[in-house]
Short mmCIF file of C-alpha atoms in Angstrom, two decimals:
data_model
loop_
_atom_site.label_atom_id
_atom_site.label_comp_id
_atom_site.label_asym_id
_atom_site.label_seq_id
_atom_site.Cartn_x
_atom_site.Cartn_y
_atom_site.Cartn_z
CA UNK A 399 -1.52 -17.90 -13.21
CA UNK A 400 -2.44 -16.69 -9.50
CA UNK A 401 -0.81 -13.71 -8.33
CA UNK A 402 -0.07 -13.32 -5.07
CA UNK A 403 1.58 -10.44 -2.36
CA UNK A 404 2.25 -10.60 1.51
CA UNK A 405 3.72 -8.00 3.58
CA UNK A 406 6.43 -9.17 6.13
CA UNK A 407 7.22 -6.06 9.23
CA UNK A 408 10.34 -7.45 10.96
CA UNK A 409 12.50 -5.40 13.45
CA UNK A 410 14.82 -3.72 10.77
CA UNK A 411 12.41 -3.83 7.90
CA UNK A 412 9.37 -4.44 6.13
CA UNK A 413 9.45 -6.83 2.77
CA UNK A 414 7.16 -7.36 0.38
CA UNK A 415 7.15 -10.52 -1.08
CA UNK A 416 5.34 -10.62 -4.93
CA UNK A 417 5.11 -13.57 -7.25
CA UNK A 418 3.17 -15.78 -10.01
CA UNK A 419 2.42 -19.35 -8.16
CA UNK A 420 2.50 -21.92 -10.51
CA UNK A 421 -1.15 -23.18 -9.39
CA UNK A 422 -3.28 -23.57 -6.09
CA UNK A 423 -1.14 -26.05 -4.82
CA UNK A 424 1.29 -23.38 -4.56
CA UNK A 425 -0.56 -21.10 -2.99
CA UNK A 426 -1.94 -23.47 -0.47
CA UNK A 427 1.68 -24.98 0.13
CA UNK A 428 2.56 -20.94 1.11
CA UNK A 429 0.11 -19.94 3.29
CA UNK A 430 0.31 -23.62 5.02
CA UNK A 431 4.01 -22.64 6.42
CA UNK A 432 1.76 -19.74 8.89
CA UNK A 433 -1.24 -20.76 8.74
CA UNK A 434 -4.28 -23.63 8.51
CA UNK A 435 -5.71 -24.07 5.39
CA UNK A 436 -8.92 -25.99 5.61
CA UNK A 437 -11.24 -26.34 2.66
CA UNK A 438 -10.02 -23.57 0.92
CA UNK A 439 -9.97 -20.91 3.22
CA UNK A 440 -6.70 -19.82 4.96
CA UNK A 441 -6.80 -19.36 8.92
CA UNK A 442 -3.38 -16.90 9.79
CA UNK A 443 -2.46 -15.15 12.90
CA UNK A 444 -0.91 -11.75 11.55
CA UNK A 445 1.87 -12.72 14.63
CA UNK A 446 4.16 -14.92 14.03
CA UNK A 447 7.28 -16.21 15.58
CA UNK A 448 10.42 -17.52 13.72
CA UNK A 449 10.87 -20.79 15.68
CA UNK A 450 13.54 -23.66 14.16
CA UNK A 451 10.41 -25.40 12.70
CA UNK A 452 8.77 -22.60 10.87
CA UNK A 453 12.59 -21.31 9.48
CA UNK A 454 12.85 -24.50 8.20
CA UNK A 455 9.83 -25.08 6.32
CA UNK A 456 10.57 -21.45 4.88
CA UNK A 457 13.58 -22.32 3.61
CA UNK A 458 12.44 -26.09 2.09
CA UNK A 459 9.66 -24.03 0.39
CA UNK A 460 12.21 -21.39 -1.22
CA UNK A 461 14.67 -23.76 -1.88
CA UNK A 462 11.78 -25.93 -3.84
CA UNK A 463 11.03 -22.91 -6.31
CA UNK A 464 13.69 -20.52 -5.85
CA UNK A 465 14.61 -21.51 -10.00
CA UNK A 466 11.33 -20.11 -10.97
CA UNK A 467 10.52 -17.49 -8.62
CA UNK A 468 14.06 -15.35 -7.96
CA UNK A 469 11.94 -13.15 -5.46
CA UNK A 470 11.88 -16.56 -2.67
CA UNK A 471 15.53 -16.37 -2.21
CA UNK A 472 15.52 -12.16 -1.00
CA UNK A 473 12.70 -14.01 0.85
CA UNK A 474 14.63 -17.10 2.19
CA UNK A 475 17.73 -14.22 3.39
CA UNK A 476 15.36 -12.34 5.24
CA UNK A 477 13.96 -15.43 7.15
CA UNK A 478 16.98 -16.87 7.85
CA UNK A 479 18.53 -13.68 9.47
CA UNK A 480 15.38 -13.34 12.25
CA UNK A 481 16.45 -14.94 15.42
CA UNK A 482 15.11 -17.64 16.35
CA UNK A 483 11.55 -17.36 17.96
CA UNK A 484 12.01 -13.40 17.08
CA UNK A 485 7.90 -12.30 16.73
CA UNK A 486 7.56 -10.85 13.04
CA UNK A 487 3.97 -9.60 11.01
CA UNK A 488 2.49 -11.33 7.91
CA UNK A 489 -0.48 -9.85 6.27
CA UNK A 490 -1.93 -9.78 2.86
CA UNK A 491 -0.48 -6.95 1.18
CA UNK A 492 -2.11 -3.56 0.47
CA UNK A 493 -0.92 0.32 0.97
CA UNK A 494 -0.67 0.74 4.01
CA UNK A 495 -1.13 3.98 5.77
CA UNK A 496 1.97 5.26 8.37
CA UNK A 497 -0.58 4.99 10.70
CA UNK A 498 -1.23 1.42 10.14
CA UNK A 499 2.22 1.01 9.75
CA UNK A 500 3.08 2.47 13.03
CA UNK A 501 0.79 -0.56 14.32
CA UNK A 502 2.46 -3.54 12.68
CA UNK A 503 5.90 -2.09 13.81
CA UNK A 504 4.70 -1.75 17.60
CA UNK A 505 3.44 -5.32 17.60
CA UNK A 506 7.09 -6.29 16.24
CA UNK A 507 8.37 -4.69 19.04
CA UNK A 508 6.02 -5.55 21.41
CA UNK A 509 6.19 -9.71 20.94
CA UNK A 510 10.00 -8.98 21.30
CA UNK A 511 10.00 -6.93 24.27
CA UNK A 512 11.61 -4.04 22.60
CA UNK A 513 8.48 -1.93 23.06
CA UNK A 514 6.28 -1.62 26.05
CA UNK A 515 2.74 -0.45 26.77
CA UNK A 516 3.66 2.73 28.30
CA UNK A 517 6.07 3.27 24.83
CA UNK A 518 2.92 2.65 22.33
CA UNK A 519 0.62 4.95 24.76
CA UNK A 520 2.95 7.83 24.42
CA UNK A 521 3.42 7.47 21.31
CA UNK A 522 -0.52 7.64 20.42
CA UNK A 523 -0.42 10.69 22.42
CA UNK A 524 2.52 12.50 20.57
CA UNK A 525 1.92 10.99 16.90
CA UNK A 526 -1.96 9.73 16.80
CA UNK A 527 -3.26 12.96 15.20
CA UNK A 528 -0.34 13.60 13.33
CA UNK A 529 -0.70 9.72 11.33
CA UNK A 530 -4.71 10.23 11.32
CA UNK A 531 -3.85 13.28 8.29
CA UNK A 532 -0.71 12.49 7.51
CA UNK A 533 1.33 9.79 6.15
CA UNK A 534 5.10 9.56 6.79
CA UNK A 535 8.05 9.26 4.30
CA UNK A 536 11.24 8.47 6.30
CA UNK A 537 14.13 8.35 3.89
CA UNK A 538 16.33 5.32 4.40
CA UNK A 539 20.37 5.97 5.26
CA UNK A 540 21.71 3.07 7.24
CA UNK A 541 21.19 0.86 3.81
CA UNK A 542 21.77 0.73 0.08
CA UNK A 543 18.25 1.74 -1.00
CA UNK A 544 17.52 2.48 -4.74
CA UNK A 545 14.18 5.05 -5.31
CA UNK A 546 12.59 4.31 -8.60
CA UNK A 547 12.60 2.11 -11.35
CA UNK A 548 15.52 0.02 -11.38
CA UNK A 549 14.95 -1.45 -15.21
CA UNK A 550 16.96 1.91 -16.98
CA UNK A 551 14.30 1.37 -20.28
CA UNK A 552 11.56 2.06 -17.45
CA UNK A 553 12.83 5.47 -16.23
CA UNK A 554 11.19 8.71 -16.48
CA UNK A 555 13.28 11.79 -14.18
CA UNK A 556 11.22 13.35 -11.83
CA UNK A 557 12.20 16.81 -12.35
CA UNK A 558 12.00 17.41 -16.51
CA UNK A 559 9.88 14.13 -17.30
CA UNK A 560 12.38 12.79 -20.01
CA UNK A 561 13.01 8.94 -20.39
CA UNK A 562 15.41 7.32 -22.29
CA UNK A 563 13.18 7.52 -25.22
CA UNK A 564 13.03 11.32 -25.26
CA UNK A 565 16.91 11.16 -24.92
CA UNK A 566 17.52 11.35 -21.17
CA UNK A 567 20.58 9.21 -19.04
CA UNK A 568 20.33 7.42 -16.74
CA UNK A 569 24.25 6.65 -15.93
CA UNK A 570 25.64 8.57 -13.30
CA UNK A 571 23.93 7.68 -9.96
CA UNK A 572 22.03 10.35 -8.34
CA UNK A 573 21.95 11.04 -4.79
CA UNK A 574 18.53 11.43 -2.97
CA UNK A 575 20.35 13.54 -0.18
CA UNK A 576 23.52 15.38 -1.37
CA UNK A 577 26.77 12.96 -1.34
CA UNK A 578 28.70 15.60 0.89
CA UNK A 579 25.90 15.79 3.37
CA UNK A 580 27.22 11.78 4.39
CA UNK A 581 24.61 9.96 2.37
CA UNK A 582 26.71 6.91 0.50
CA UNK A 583 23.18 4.73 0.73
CA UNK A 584 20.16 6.55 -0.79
CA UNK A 585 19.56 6.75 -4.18
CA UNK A 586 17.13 8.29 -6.68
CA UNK A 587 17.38 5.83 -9.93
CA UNK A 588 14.20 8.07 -11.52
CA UNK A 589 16.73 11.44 -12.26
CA UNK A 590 18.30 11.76 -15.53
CA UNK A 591 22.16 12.90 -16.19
CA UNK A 592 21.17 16.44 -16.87
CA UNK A 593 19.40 17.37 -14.26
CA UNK A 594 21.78 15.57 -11.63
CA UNK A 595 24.68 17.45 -13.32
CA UNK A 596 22.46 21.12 -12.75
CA UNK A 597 21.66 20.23 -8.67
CA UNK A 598 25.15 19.20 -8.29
CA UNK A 599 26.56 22.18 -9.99
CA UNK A 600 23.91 25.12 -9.55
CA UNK A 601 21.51 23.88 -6.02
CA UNK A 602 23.69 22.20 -3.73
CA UNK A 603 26.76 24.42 -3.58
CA UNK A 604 24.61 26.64 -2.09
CA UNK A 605 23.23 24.88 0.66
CA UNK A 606 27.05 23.03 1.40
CA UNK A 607 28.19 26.17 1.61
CA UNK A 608 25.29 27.46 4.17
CA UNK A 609 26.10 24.52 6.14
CA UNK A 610 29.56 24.44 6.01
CA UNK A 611 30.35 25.15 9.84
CA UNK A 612 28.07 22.45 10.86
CA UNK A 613 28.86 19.57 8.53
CA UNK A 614 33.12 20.38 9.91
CA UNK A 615 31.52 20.69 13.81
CA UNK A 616 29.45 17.06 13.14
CA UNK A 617 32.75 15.49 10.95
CA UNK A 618 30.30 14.71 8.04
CA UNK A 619 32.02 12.96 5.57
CA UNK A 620 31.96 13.79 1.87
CA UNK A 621 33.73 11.77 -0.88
CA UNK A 622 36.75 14.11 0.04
CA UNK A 623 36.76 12.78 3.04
CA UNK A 624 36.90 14.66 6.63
CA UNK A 625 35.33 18.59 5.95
CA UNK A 626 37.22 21.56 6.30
CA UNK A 627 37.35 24.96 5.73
CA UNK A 628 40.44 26.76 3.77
CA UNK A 629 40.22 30.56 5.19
CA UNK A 630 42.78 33.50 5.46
CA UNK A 631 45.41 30.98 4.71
CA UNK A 632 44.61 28.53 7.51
CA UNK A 633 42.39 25.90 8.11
CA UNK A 634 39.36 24.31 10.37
CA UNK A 635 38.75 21.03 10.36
CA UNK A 636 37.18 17.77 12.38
CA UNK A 637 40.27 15.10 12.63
CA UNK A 638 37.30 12.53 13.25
CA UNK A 639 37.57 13.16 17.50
CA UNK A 640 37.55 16.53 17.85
CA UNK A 641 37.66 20.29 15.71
CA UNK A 642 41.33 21.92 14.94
CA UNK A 643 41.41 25.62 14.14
CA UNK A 644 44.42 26.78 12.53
CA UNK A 645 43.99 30.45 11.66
CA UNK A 646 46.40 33.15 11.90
CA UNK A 647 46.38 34.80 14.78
CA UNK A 648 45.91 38.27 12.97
CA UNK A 649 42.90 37.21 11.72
CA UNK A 650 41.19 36.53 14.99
CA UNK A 651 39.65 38.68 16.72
CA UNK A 652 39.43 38.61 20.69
CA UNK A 653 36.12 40.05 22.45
CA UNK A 654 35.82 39.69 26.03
CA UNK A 655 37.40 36.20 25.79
CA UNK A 656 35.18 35.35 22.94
CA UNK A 657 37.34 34.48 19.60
CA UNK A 658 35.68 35.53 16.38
CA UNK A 659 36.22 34.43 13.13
CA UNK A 660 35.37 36.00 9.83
CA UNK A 661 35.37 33.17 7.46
CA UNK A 662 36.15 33.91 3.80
CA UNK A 663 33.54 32.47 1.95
CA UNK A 664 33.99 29.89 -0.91
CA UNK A 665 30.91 30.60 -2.71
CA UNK A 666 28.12 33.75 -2.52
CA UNK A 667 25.22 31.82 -0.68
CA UNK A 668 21.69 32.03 -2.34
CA UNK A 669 19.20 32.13 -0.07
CA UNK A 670 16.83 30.86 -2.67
CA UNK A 671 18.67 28.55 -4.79
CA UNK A 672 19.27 26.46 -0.44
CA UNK A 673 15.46 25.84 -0.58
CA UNK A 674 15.30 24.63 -4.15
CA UNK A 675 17.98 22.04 -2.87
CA UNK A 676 15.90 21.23 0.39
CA UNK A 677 12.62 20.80 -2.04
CA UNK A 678 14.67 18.68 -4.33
CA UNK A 679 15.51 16.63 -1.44
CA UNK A 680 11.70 16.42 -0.89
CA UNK A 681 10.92 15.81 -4.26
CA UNK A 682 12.80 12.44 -4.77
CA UNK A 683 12.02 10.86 -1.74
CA UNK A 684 8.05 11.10 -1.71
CA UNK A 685 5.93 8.81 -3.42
CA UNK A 686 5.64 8.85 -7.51
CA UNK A 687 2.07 9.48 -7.23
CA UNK A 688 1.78 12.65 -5.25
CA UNK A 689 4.36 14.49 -8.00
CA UNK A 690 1.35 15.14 -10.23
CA UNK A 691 0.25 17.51 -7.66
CA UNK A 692 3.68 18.79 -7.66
CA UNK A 693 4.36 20.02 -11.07
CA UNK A 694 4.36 23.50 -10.04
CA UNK A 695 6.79 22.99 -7.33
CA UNK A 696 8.82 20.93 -9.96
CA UNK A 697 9.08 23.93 -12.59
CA UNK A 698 10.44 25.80 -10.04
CA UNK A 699 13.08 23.52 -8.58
CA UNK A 700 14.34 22.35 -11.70
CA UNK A 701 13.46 25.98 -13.55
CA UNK A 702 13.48 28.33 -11.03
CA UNK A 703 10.14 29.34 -12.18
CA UNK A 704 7.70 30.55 -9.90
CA UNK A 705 4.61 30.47 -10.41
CA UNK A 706 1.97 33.84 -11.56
CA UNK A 707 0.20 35.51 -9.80
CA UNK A 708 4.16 35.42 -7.10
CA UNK A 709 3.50 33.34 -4.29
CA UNK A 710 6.20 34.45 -1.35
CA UNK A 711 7.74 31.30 0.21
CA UNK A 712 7.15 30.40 3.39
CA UNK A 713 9.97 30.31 5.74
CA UNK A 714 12.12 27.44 6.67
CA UNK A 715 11.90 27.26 10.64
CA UNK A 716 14.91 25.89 11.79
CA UNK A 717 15.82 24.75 15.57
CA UNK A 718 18.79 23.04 17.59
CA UNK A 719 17.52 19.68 19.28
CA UNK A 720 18.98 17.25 21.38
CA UNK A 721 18.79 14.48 19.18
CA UNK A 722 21.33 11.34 18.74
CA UNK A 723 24.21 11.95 16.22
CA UNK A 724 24.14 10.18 12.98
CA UNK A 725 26.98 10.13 10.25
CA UNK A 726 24.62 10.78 7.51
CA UNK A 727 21.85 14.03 6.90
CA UNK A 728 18.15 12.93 7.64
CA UNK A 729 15.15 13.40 5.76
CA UNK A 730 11.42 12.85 6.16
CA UNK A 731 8.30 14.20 4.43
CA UNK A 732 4.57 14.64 6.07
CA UNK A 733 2.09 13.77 3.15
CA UNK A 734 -1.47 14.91 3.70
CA UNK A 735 -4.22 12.26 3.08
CA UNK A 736 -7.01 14.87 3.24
CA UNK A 737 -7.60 16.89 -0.04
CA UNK A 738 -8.73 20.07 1.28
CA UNK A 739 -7.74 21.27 4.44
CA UNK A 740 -5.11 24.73 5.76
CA UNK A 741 -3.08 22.46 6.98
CA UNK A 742 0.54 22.18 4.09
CA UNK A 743 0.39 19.28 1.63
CA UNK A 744 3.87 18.54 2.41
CA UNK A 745 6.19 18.64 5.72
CA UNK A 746 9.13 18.36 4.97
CA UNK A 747 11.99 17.68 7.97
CA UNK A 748 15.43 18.03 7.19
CA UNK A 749 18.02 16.88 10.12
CA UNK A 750 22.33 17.40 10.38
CA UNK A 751 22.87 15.77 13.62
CA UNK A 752 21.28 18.22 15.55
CA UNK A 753 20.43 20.79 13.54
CA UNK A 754 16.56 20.66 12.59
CA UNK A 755 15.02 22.41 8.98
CA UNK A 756 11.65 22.11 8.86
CA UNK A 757 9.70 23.59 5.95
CA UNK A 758 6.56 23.85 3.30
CA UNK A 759 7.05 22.02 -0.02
CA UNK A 760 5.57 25.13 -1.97
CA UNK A 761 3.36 25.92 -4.66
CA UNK A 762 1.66 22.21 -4.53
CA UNK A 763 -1.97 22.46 -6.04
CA UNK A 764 -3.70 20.62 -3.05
CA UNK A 765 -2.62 23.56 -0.93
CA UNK A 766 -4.64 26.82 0.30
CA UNK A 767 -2.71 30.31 -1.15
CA UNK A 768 -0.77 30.52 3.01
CA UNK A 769 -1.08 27.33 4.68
CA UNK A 770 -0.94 27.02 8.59
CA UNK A 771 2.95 26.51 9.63
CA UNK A 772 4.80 26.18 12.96
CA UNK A 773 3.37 28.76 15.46
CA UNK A 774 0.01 28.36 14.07
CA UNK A 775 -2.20 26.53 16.80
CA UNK A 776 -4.22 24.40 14.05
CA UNK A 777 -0.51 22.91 12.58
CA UNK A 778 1.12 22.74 16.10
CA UNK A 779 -1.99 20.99 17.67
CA UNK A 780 -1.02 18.30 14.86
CA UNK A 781 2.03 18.43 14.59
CA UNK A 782 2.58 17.68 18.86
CA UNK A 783 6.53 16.75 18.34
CA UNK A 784 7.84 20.48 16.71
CA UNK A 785 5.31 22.42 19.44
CA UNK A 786 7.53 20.72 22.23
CA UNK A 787 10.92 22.51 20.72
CA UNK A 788 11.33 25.58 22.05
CA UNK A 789 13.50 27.76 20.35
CA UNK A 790 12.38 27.57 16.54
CA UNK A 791 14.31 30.43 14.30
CA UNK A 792 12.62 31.59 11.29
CA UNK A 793 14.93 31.46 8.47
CA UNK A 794 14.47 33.47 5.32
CA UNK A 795 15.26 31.14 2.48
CA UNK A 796 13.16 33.74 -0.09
CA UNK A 797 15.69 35.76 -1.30
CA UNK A 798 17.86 35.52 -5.15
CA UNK A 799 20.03 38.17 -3.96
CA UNK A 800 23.45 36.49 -1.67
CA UNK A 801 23.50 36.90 1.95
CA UNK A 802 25.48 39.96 2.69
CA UNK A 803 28.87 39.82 5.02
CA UNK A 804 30.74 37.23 6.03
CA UNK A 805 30.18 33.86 7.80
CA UNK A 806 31.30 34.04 11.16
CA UNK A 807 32.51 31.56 14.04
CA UNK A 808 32.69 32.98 17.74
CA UNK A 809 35.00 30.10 20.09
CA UNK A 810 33.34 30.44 23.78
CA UNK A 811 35.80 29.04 26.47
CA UNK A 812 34.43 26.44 28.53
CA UNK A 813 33.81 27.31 31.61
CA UNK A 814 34.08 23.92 33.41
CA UNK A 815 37.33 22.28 31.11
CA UNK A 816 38.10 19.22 31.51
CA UNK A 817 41.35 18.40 34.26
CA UNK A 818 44.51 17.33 32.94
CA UNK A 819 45.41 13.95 32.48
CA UNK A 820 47.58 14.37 35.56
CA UNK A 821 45.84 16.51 38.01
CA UNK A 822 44.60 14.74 41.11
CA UNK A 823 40.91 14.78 41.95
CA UNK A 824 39.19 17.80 43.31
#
């Protein structure tokens, strides 16, 4: 029975659409909705538009054999949702690079006059080295999106390599970004009960905790609801419009109009144990196949096992950046296409609103001993988009031994407050 698979890039999405045909007929009565078929060979623009006439034929195909192929009626929703006449890409499917990814999705844009010239030349300029050695991972958070095998029999966790036939379960659901960071969409289906139960309980904490002030200054939302911080018998919160700080007044301290806050801490921060959470992060968002060069970098996420002869990890740069706010943590991962080269294996880019982590995934076996990093000209020349940010802080993320003192807020006055409701114009 032929076997067939077509890629569909839409504004919002790109589909693949897999299935059996039940003969040539099939095939030909497919392909005949975009394109000619004439003595056995298919003639198909890769742009196509979503007029009334095409939907329709779409949807009397799907209807036709929805009973024996499930997969035409995921198919048949996504049709029917395009406006009409919206420009969409068809192509046979394959693995695509980001690169040529970054093509079909410009052309979307393009035929619907979302993107213009100008928009795809700047983009070449900032991005066209970067997606010539790289491809791009950019975890999904605006929609329910399962990682992994969905069938449970099928599973095998990432991070100890245990399936349900070596005893592992597969019940709770997993998070591929923490639950408290805002994620509610983006799940990992390949990590077993265990080791979810061990990032939840000894990872995460850690890096929650690091991150506490700016998940309660974003209003990041957690299961619990709107974050706050319980200290010297007060409280700091986000109400969802704005941040309250109740805090006895003893406990504040009042330099030159600045007001400082020593925050008791809920949890000794590991510096260490906050990259192994950023890394697992990493780890369940990149493609299955690169984790075999990855096993190193596994042990020690899952283990805390690093490798011999000690390799010291690199530092996680982080940055503030004016970028638009979003209710949910961000994630993306740089993979390298080339096998050799100074340049890391894996980017990874962390984002809370607008607070940027960018760092190495270490210890991967395609890398060189210390790879090229931010400052470096050969990774900034590449890497065109983190050169332009200006004010990159190296954090030292190395350490099993807490961060020493306290966690500390400083409240600057604004110097141009807003008038009263009431007060007449200047």
């Amino acid at each position: 029975m032929p076997r067939f698979s077509v890629d569909f890039f839409t504004t919002n999405r790109q589909h693949r659409l897999d299935f059996h045909a039940c003969g040539e007929a099939d095939l030909a009565a497919f392909f005949g909705i975009f394109a000619k078929v004439e003595d056995r060979e298919i003639k198909m623009e890769i742009l196509q538009r979503a007029t009334p006439a095409l939907k329709a034929a779409i949807a009397n195909f799907c209807a036709e054999r929805r009973t024996q192929v499930p997969q035409l009626g995921a198919f048949a929703k996504l049709m029917r949702a395009l406006a009409d006449n919206e420009g969409f890409v068809v192509v046979p499917a394959r693995e695509w690079t980001s690169a040529q990814t970054v093509v079909f999705e410009m052309l979307v844009g393009w035929s619907n006059g979302t993107v213009k010239e100008e928009d795809i030349a700047k983009h070449e300029q900032l991005f066209g080295l970067l997606l010539s050695k790289y491809n791009c991972c950019v975890a999904r958070t605006d929609q329910r999106t399962q990682i992994g095998n969905s069938q449970i029999e099928r599973r095998t966790c990432r991070f100890c390599r245990r399936s349900k036939a070596d005893g592992a379960k597969f019940v709770k659901q997993a998070h591929a970004i923490s639950r408290a960071l805002g994620n509610i969409h983006l799940t990992l289906a390949d990590e077993c009960d265990d080791c979810n139960e061990f990032f939840g309980n000894e990872l995460e904490p850690h890096l929650l905790e690091f991150l506490k002030i700016q998940r309660v200054f974003l209003g990041i939302t957690s299961r619990a609801g709107n974050p706050r911080i319980v200290s010297h018998g007060g409280v700091i919160l986000n109400d969802g419009e704005k941040m309250v700080v109740a805090v006895p007044t003893e406990k504040l301290r009042n330099e030159d109009g600045v007001i400082t806050i020593d925050l008791e801490g809920d949890l000794p921060i590991i510096p260490e144990r906050c990259y192994r959470t950023l890394a697992k992060f990493a780890l369940s968002i990149i493609p299955e196949d690169n984790l075999a060069h990855l096993a190193r970098t596994i042990d020690w996420v899952r283990n805390g096992v690093v490798p011999s002869p000690v390799h010291a990890l690199p530092p996680v740069q982080t940055a503030i950046v004016p970028l638009p706010p979003n209710s949910s943590a961000q994630l993306s991962a740089y993979i390298r296409r080339d096998e050799k080269s100074s340049l890391p294996h894996i980017v990874g880019e962390f984002r809370l609103g607008c607070f940027l982590f960018v760092f190495c995934l270490p210890f991967s076996d395609r890398d060189v001993e210390e790879p090229d990093f931010i400052g470096s000209p050969i990774f900034d020349d590449v890497f065109q988009h983190y050169k332009n940010v200006e004010n990159w802080q190296p954090c030292a993320f190395d350490s099993r031994e807490p961060f020493e003192g306290p966690t500390v807020i400083r409240l600057t006055p604004n110097p141009n407050p807003a008038p009263a409701a009431n007060s007449p114009p200047a």
